[in-house]
Each structure stands twice: as structure tokens, then as C-alpha cells.
Tab-separated table of C-alpha atoms in Angstrom:
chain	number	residue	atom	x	y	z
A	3	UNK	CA	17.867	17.787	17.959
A	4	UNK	CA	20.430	20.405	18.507
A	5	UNK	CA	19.661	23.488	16.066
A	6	UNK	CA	22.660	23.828	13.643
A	7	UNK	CA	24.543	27.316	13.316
A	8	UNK	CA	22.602	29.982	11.416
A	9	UNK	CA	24.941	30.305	8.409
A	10	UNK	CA	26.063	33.393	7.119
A	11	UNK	CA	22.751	35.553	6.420
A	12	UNK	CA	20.476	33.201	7.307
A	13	UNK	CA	17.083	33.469	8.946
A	14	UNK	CA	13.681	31.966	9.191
A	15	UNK	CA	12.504	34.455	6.467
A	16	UNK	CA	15.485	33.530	3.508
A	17	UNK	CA	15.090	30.327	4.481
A	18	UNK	CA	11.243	30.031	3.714
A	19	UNK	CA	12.230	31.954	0.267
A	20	UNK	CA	14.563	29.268	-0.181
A	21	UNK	CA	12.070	26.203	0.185
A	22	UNK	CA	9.864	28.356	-1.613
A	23	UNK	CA	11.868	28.924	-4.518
A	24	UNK	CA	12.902	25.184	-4.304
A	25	UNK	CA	9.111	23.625	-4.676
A	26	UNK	CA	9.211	26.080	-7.776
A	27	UNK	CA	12.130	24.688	-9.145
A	28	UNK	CA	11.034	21.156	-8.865
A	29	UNK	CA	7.599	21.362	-10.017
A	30	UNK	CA	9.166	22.809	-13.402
A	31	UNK	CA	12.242	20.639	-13.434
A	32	UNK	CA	9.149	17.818	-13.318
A	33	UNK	CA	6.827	19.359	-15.618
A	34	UNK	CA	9.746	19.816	-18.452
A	35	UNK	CA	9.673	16.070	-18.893
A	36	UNK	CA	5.743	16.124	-18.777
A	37	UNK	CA	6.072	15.625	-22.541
A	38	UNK	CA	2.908	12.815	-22.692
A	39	UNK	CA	-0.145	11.832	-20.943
A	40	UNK	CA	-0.164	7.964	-20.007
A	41	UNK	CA	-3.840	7.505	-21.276
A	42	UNK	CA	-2.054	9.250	-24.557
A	43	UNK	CA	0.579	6.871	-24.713
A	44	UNK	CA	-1.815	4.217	-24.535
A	45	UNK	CA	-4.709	4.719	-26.726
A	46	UNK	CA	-2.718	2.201	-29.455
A	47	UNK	CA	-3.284	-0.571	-26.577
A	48	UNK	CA	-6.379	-3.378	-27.596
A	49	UNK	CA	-8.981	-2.172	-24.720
A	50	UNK	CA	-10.061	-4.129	-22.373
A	51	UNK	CA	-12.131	-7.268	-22.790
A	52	UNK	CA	-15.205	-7.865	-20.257
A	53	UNK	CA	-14.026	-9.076	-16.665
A	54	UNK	CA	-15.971	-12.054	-15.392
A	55	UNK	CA	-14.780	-11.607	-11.670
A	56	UNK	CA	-17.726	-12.833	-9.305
A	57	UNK	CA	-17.263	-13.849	-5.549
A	58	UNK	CA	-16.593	-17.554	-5.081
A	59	UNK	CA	-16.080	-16.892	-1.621
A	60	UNK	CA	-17.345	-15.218	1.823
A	61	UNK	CA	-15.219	-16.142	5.143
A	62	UNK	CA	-17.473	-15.611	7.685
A	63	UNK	CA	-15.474	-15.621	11.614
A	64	UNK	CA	-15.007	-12.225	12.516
A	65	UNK	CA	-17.448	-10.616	14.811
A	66	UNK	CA	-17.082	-7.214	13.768
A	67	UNK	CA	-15.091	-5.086	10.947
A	68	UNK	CA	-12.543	-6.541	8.971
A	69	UNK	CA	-9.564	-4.100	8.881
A	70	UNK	CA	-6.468	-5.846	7.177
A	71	UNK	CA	-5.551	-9.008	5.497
A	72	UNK	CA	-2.782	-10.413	3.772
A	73	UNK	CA	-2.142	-13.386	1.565
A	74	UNK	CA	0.460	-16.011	2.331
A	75	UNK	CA	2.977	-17.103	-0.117
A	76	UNK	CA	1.601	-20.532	-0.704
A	77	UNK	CA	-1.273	-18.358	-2.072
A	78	UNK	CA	-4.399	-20.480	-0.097
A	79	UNK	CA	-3.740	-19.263	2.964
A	80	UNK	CA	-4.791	-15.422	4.532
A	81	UNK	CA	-4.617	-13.602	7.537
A	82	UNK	CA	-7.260	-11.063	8.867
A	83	UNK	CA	-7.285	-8.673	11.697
A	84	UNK	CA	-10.674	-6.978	13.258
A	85	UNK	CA	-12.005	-4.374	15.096
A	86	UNK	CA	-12.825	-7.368	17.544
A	87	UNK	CA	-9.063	-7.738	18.374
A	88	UNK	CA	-9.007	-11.027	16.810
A	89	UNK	CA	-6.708	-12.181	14.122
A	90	UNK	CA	-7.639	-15.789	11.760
A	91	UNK	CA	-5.663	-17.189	9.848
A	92	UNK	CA	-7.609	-19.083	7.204
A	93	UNK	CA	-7.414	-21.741	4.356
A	94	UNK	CA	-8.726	-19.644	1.789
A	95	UNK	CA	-9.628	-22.518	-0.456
A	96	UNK	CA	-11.729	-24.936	2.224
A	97	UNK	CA	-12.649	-21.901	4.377
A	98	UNK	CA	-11.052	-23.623	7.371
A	99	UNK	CA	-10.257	-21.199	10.302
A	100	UNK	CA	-6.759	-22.530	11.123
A	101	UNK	CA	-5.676	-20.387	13.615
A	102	UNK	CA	-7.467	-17.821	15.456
A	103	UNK	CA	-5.774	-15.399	17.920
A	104	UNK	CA	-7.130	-12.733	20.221
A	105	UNK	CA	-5.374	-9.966	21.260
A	106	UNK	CA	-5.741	-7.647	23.990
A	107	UNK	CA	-6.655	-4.739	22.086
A	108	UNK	CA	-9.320	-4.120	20.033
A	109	UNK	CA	-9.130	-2.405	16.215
A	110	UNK	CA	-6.177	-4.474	14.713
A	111	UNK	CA	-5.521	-1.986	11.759
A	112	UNK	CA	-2.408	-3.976	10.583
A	113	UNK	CA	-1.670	-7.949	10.039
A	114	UNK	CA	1.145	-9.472	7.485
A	115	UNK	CA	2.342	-13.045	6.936
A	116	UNK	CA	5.735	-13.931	7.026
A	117	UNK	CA	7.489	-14.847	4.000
A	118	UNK	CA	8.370	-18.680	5.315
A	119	UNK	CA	4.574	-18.825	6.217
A	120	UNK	CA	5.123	-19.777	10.071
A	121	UNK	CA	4.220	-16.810	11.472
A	122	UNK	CA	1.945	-13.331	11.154
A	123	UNK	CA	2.985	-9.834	12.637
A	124	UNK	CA	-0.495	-7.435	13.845
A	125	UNK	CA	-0.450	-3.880	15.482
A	126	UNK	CA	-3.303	-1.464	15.942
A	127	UNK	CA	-4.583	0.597	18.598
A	128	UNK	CA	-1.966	-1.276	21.350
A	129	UNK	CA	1.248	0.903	19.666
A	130	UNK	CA	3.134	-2.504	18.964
A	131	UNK	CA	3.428	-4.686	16.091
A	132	UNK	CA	3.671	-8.145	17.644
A	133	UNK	CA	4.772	-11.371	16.060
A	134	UNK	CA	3.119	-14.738	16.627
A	135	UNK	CA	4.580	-18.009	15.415
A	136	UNK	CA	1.978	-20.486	13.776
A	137	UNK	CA	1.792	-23.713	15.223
A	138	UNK	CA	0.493	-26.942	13.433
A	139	UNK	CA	-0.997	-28.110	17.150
A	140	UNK	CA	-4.578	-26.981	16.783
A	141	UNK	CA	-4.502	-26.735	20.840
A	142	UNK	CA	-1.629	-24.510	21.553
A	143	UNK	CA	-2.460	-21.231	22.489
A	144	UNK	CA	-0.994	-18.748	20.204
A	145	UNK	CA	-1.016	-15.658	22.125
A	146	UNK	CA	0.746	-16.784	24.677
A	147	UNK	CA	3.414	-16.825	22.183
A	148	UNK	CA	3.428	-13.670	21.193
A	149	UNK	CA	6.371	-11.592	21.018
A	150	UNK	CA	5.998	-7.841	20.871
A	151	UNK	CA	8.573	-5.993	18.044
A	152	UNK	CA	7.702	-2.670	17.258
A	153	UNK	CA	7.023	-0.234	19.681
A	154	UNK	CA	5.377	3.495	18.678
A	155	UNK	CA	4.190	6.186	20.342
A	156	UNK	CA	0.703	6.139	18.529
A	157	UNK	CA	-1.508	3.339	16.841
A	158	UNK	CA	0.038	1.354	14.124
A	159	UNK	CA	-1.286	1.073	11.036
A	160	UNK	CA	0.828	-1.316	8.489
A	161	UNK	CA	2.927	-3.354	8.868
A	162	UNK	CA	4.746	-5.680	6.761
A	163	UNK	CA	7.564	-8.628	6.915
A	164	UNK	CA	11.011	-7.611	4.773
A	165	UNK	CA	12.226	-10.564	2.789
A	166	UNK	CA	13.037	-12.560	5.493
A	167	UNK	CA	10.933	-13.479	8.717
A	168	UNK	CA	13.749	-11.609	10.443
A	169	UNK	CA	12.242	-7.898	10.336
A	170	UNK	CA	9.498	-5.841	9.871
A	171	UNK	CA	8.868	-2.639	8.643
A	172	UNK	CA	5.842	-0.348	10.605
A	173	UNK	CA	3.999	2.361	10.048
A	174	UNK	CA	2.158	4.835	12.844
A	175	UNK	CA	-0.103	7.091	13.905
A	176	UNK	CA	2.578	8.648	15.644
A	177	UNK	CA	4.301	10.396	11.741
A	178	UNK	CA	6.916	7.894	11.750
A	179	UNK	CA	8.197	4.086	10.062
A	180	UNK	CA	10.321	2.010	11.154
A	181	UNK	CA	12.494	-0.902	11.074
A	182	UNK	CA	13.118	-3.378	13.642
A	183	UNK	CA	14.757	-6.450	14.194
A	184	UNK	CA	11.979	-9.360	15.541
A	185	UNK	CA	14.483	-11.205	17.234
A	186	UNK	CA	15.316	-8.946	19.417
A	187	UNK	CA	13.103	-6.168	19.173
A	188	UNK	CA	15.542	-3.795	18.445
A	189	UNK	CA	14.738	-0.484	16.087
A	190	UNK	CA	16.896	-0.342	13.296
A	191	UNK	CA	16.158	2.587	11.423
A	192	UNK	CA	13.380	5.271	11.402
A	193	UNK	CA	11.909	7.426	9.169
A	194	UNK	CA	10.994	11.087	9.762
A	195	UNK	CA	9.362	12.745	7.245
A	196	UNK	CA	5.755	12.716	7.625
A	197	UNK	CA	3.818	15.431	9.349
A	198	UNK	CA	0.887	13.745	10.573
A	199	UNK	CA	-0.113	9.954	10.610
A	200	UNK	CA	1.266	7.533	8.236
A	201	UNK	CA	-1.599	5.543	7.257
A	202	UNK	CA	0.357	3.118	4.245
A	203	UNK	CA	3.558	1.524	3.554
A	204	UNK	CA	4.516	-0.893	0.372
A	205	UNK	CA	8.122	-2.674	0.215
A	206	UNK	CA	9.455	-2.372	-3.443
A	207	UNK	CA	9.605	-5.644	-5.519
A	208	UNK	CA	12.709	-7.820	-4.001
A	209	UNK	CA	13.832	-7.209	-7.799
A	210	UNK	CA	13.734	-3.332	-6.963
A	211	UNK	CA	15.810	-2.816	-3.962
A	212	UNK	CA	15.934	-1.530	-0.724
A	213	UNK	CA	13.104	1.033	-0.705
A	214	UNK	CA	9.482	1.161	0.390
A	215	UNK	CA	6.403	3.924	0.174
A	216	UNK	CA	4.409	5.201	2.559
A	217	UNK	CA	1.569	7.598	2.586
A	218	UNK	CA	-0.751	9.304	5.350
A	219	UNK	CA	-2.595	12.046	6.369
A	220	UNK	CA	-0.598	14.954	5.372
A	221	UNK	CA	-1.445	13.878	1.974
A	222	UNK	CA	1.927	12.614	1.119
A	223	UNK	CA	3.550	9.770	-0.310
A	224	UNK	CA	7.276	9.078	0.424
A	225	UNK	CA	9.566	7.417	-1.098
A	226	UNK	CA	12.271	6.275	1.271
A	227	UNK	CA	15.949	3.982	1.417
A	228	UNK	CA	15.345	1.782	4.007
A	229	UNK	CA	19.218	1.355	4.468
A	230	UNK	CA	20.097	5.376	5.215
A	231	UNK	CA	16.664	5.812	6.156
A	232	UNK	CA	16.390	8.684	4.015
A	233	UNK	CA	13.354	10.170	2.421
A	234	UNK	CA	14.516	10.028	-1.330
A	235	UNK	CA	11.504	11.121	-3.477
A	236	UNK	CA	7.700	12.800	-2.660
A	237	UNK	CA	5.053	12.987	-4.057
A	238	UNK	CA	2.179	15.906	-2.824
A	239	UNK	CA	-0.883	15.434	-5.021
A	240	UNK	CA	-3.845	14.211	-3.166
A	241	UNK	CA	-6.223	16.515	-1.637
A	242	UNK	CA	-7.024	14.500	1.309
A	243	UNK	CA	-5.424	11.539	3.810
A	244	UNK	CA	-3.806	8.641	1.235
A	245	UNK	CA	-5.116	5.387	2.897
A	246	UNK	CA	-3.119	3.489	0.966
A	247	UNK	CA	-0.060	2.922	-1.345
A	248	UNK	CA	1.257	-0.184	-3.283
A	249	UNK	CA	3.616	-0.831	-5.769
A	250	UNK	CA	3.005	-1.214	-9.425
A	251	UNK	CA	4.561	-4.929	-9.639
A	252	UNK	CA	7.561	-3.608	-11.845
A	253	UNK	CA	8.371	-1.914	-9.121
A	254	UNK	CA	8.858	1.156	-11.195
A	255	UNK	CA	5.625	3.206	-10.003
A	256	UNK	CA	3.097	2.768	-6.985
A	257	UNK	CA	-0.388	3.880	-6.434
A	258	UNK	CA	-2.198	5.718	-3.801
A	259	UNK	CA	-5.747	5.317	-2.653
A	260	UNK	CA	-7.099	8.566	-0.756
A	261	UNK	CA	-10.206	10.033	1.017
A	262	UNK	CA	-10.515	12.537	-1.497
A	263	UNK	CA	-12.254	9.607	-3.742
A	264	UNK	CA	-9.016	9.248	-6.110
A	265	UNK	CA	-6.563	6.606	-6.553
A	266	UNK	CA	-3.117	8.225	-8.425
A	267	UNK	CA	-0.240	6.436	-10.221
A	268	UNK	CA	3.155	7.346	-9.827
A	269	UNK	CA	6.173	6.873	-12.020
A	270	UNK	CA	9.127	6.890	-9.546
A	271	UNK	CA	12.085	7.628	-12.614
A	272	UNK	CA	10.088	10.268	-14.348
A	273	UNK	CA	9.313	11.289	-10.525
A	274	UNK	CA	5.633	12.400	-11.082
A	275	UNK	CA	1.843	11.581	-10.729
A	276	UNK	CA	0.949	10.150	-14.149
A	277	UNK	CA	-2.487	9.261	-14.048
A	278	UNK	CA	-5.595	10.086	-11.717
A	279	UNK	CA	-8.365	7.265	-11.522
A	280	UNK	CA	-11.485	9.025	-10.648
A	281	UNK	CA	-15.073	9.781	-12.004
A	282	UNK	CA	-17.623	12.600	-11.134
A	283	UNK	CA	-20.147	9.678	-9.799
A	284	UNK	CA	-17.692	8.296	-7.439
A	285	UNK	CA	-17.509	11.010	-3.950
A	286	UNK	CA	-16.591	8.722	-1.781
A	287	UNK	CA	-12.781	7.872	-0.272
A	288	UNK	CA	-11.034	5.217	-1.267
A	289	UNK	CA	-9.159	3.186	1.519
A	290	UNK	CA	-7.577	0.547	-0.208
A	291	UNK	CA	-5.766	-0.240	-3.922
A	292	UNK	CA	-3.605	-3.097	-5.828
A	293	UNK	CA	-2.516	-4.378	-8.639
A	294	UNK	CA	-3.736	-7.236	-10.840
A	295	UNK	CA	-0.182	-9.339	-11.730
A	296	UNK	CA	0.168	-8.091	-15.195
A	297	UNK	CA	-0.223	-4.384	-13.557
A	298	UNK	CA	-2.978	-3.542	-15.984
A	299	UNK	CA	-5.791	-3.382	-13.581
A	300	UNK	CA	-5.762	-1.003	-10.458
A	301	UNK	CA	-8.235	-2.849	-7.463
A	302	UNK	CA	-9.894	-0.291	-5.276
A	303	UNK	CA	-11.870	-0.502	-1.896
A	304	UNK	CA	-14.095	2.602	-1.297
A	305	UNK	CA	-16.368	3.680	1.416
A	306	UNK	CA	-19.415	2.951	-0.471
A	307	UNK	CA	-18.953	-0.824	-0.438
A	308	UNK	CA	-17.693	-1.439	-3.595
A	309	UNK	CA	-14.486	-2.399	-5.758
A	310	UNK	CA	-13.741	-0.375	-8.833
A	311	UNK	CA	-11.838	-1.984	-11.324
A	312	UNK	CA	-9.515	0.707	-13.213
A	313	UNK	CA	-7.196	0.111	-16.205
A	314	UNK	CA	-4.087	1.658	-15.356
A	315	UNK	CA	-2.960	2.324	-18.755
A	316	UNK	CA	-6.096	3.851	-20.189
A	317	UNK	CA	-7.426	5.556	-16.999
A	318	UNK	CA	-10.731	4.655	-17.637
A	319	UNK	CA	-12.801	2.536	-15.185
A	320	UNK	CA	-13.277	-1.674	-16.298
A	321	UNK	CA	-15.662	-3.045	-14.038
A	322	UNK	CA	-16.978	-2.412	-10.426
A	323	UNK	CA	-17.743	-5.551	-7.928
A	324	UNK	CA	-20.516	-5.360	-5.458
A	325	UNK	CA	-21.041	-7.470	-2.566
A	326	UNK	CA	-20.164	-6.465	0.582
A	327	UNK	CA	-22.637	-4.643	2.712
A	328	UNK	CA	-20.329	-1.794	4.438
A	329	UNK	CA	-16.825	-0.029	3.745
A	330	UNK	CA	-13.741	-2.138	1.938
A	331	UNK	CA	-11.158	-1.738	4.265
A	332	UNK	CA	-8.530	-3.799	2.439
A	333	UNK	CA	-7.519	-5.302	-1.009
A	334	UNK	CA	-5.102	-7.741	-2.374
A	335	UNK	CA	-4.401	-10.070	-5.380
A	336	UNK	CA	-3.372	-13.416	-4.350
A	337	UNK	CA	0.758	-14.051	-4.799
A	338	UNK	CA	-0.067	-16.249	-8.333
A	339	UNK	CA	-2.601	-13.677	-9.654
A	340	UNK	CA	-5.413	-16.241	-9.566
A	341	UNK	CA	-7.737	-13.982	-6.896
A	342	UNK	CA	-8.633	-10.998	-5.119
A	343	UNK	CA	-9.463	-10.707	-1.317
A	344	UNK	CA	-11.125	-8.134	-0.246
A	345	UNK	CA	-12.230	-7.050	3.375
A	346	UNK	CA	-14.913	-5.468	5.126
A	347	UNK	CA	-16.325	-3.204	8.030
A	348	UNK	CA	-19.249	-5.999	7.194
A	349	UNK	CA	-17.262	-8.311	9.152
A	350	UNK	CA	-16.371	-11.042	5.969
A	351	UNK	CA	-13.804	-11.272	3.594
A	352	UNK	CA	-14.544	-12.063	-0.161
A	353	UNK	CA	-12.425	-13.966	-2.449
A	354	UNK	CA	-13.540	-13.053	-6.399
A	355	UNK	CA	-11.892	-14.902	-9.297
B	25	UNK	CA	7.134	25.733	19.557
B	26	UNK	CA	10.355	27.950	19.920
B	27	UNK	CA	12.041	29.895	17.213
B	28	UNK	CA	15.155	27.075	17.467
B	29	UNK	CA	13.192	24.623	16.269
B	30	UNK	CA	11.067	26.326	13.467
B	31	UNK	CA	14.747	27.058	11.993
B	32	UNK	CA	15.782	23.829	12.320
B	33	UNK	CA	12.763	22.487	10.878
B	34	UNK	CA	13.222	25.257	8.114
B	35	UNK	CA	16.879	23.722	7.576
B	36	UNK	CA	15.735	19.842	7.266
B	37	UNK	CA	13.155	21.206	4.721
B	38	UNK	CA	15.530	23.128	2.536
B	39	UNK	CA	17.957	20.309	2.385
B	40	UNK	CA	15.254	17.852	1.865
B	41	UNK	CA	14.017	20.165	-0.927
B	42	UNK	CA	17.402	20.170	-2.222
B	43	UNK	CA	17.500	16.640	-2.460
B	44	UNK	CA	14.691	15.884	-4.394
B	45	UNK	CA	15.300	18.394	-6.864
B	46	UNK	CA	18.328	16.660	-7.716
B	47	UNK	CA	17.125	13.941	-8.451
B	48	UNK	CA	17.294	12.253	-12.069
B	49	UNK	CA	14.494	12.024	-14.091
B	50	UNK	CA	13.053	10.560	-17.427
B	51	UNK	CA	10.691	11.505	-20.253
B	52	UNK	CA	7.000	10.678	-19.083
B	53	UNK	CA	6.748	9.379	-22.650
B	54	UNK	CA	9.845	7.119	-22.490
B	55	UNK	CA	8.158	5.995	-18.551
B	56	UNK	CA	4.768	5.401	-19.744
B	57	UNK	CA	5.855	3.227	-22.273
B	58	UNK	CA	8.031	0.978	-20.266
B	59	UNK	CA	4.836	0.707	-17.673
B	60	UNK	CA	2.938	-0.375	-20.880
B	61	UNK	CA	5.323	-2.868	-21.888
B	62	UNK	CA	5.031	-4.515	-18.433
B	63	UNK	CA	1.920	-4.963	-18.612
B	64	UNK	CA	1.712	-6.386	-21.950
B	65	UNK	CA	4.598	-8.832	-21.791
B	66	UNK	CA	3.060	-9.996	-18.257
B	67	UNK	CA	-0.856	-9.910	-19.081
B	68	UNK	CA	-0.824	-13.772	-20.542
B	69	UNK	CA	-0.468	-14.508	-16.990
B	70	UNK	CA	-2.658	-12.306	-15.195
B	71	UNK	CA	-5.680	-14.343	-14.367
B	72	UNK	CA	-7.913	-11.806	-13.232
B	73	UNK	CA	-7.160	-10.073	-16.450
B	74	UNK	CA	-7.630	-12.764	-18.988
B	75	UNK	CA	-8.858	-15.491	-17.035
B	76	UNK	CA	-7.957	-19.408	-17.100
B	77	UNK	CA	-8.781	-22.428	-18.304
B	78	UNK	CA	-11.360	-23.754	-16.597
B	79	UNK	CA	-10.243	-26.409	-14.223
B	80	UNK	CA	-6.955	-24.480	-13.242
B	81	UNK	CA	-8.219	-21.903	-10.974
B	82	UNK	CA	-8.778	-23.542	-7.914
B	83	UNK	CA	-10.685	-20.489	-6.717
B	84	UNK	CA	-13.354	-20.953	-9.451
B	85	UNK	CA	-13.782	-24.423	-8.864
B	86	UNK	CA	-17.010	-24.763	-6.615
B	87	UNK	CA	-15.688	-26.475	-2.943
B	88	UNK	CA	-17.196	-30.220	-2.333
B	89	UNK	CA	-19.884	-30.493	0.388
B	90	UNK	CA	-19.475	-32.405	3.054
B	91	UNK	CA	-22.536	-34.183	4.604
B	92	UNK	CA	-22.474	-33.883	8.223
């Protein structure tokens, strides 16, 4: 990128002042509406009654660590991506395997089903996001079909369908997201901002708009317009990589899961972290996070196997699920709210309800 | 890394900076208690929060065996 003009007095030094001066003014311009806590706010809310959440379900398949899944809209079905380089596609309620792909690369990190449900997008350690149409003939062989989109300079690891089957949005190991057209491949708009890997992105609520979040290892989380590509609002709280950021489901606020063994909550109009989620007993990092439908309880995946259960409003901590026998790389309420998946580094997937 | 694009970087950042700060903001108080009015208009139908009636979750349902 060409280097614009210094203007007028301008050097390295008064510009460094400048930003300087700038973080200053926005920390206090942010802490002037700090007027409330959000645990404050919500002491007057009934607390929570017990949650009876057990597993009713272990997908076995995989032959080594689960990294990603994602629900499909008709809210049975799921995809899953492995360290194995294989990606299944299963009927969550019969525990069919309908569709199992492998892929030339091993450590999938991302997978997403398409909106319409007839096809799945994965990326990992290859640099490419790749789409693969589903086929109802059990004997067709799927990756032959399969159509590479994205293309990065470093791993990818997210990746998500827009609201159509006709784009996807990436994240990478290479500092950068992007949009790009799955038809033809084509990038349609990037997003610089980041300083090391991205590790996260979320798409706002349809309702919401045209923005998404992202968060990585420079401890970030961005707020971007997908349309102008710019990098509208940021948040610099954690103390270690975020692993992963979702959307509260109103759209107004997200959440951010991070190695420094906190999940945060974000409220994107009063533009500041407004709750922390984390207790002296847990030390470990948290990978993975969302939200229950109602947005009242925060799901959590953390390196020592299990799922914490927070209530967002009240900060406090609800109920923890054990189960799985390693890390919980991913976690994600079902589309109707009925049930959490969660997956593994112990090579299954979990369905509580 | 040269001095060219340090400044430029240094340029990006202060406009960036300058960006944000703009940006318009609300009360914490008035933002926390929309958040908490989401959730309690939408928890009657958050399953996971205050569960079904039996029957309706197909999840909780135990699956049928089939003899082989």
C-alpha cells in the first residue's frame, strides 16, 4: 500500500501521541456511560431454577478429535469436522451417519451447513474453505464434488454460510476474513484488522444486519460491516487468544470465549464489555461459547472437558456438564432451542437436552 | 519493516482510532436492561432453560432399538 503524504507536522512520534491520546479518549468516552453493572441491573430477576440437562446422545464415527460442528436448519441434522480430515454429516436424532467425506488434509478446524441444507462448507490446515453439495444417493462420492471457495494464505479456522447458500464468510490464520462468492470463487471483500490469527467469526442475527464478529489471537474482537468491509467497533479485554465469539441472539451483544479461562459479554450500543464469566476454580481456557435461545444461559467448552453453564444476566455460574473425556472444542444450541451439541478432542459429539 | 510502512500503519491506526471514538453510545443501564428484557420475553421458549413437556422434545425421548 502506497504510504500517504506526511501531513503538515507529522511524524511517527505525534502520530503515536495521537493514537495514544485517542485510546484515552475512548476508554473515558466508554466509561462515562458505565453508569451500572449488568449483574446490578439484574439482581430483581427470579434466579435460576435447577437445569436438568443430561446427555441423551454420543455420535461415535470420528477416529480422532472432533474440531467443529454445526447444526442444520431442520434442527436433526449436524455436521462435524476432525483432526482425521473427515467430515459426517449426521441425523442427530437416529444417529445415522448420512454422509461422510474425507478430505485431503487432516485437522478440519472449520465446517458450516448451508442454510437450504444441501450442502456444508470445511477449511482447516489446506488454506481453503471448500463447498460440497449433499447428495440423497448414498453411493455418490462427495468429494469428488467438491468445489474449493476461499483461498488464504494460512489455515482457516471458521467459516460460515451468509443467508443464502451463495457465500461464505472465512476466517484465517493468516489475520484476515473474508467474503467470497461460492459460485465462482471470487473474493468479495476482506477484512484487515487483526494482528495475528483470527481464530472466530459470528454473522449478526438476519434481523441485525450486515455485520459479523470475529476474534483471535491478538486478543481482539472486531466488529466489522461486511458491505464496506470496515472494522466498525473493538473490543480489547481478554488477556489471552479469544477462541471464540457468538452473538447474543438479539443480536445486540456477543460473547467471547478465551484461553485466559474467561468468557466476556459485550453490549455493541453501549460499546463495552459488560460482564466477565469466570471463577477462581476454573484456570483453564475456554475454546468454545453460545447462547441458550432465550439468551439467558451462556454454554462454554473448556480445556478441562467440561461445559459450564453461566447465567448471562446474573454472572454467576448455573450448572456444569461432564462427560466427555478430553478438551470441548465446539458448542452449539440446536436452531429450535431444544439441544446442545457439543464436540470433542475425545473423538464424539454429545447431544444434552 | 521500513519506516514507510510503520507510518502508514501509524496512519490506519489513528484513523481507525478516530472512528471508533465516534461512535454512538448508550447508558450501560438503559443496555443491560434491554438484554434483560430479551431474555425474559423469550425464556418461555427456551427449552434448555425451562424445559418441555415431556413427549415434545424429541431429543429426550429415548431412540427405539432395533433388533438386528
Amino acid at each position: 500500500m502506497a504510504c500517504q503524504g506526511l501531513q503538515k507536522g507529522e511524524t511517527l512520534e505525534s502520530l503515536k501521541r495521537e493514537s495514544e491520546t485517542l485510546k484515552k479518549k475512548l476508554e473515558e468516552e466508554r466509561n462515562k456511560l458505565n453508569d451500572v453493572e449488568l449483574h446490578q441491573v439484574a439482581e430483581k430477576v427470579e434466579a435460576l431454577g435447577a437445569l436438568s440437562m443430561k446427555t441423551r446422545r454420543v455420535l461415535k464415527g470420528h477416529g480422532n478429535k472432533v474440531l467443529c460442528m454445526d447444526w442444520c436448519k431442520d434442527k436433526r441434522r449436524m455436521v462435524s469436522s476432525s483432526q482425521d480430515g473427515k467430515v459426517i454429516v449426521w441425523d442427530a436424532f437416529t444417529l445415522n451417519k448420512e454422509h461422510g467425506v474425507p478430505l485431503p488434509c487432516t485437522w478440519v478446524l472449520a465446517c458450516a451447513y448451508a442454510p437450504s441444507g444441501c450442502a456444508i462448507a470445511c477449511g482447516g490446515l489446506d488454506n481453503k474453505c471448500s463447498v460440497v453439495p449433499l447428495s440423497l444417493d448414498k453411493n455418490e462420492n462427495l468429494a469428488a464434488k467438491k468445489k474449493s471457495v476461499a483461498m488464504h494464505t494460512n489455515y482457516v479456522s471458521g467459516c460460515t454460510f451468509t443467508s443464502s447458500d451463495m457465500q461464505i464468510l472465512t476466517s484465517s490464520g493468516d489475520g484476515t476474513c473474508a467474503l467470497w462468492d461460492v459460485e465462482s470463487g471470487q473474493l468479495l471483500q476482506s477484512f484487515h484488522g487483526h494482528t495475528a490469527d483470527v481464530l472466530s467469526l459470528d454473522l449478526a442475527p438476519s434481523e441485525t444486519g450486515n455485520t459479523f464478529v470475529s476474534g483471535g489471537c491478538d486478543m481482539k474482537a472486531n466488529v466489522w460491516d461486511m458491505r464496506s468491509g470496515q472494522n466498525i467497533q473493538s473490543f480489547e479485554n481478554h488477556e489471552s487468544d479469544i477462541n471464540c465469539v457468538k452473538y447474543y441472539p438479539s443480536g445486540d451483544a456477543f460473547a467471547s470465549a478465551s484461553d485466559d479461562a474467561t468468557c466476556r459479554f459485550y453490549d455493541l450500543r453501549a460499546d463495552r464489555e459488560v460482564a466477565v464469566y469466570q471463577k477462581d476454580s476454573i484456570i483453564f481456557g475456554a475454546s468454545t461459547c453460545d447462547f441458550s435461545l432465550s439468551g439467558r444461559l451462556l454454554f462454554a467448552g473448556y480445556n478441562d472437558y467440561t461445559i459450564n453453564v453461566w447465567d448471562v444476566l446474573k454472572g454467576t455460574r448455573a450448572s456444569i456438564l461432564f462427560g466427555h473425556e478430553n478438551r470441548v472444542s465446539r458448542v452449539r444450541v440446536s436452531p429450535d432451542g431444544t439441544a446442545l451439541a457439543s464436540a470433542s478432542w475425545d473423538s464424539t459429539l454429545r447431544i444434552w437436552a | 519493516m521500513t519506516s514507510n510502512s510503520n507510518l502508514s500503519n501509524m496512519q490506519r491506526l489513528v484513523e481507525q482510532l478516530k472512528l471508533e471514538a465516534s461512535v454512538e453510545r448508550i447508558k450501560v443501564s438503559q443496555a443491560a436492561a434491554e438484554l434483560q428484557q430479551y431474555c425474559l420475553q423469550n425464556a418461555g421458549k427456551d427449552a434448555l432453560l425451562v424445559g418441555v413437556p415431556t413427549g415434545s422434545n424429541p431429543f429426550r425421548e429415548p431412540r427405539s432399538c432395533a433388533i438386528v
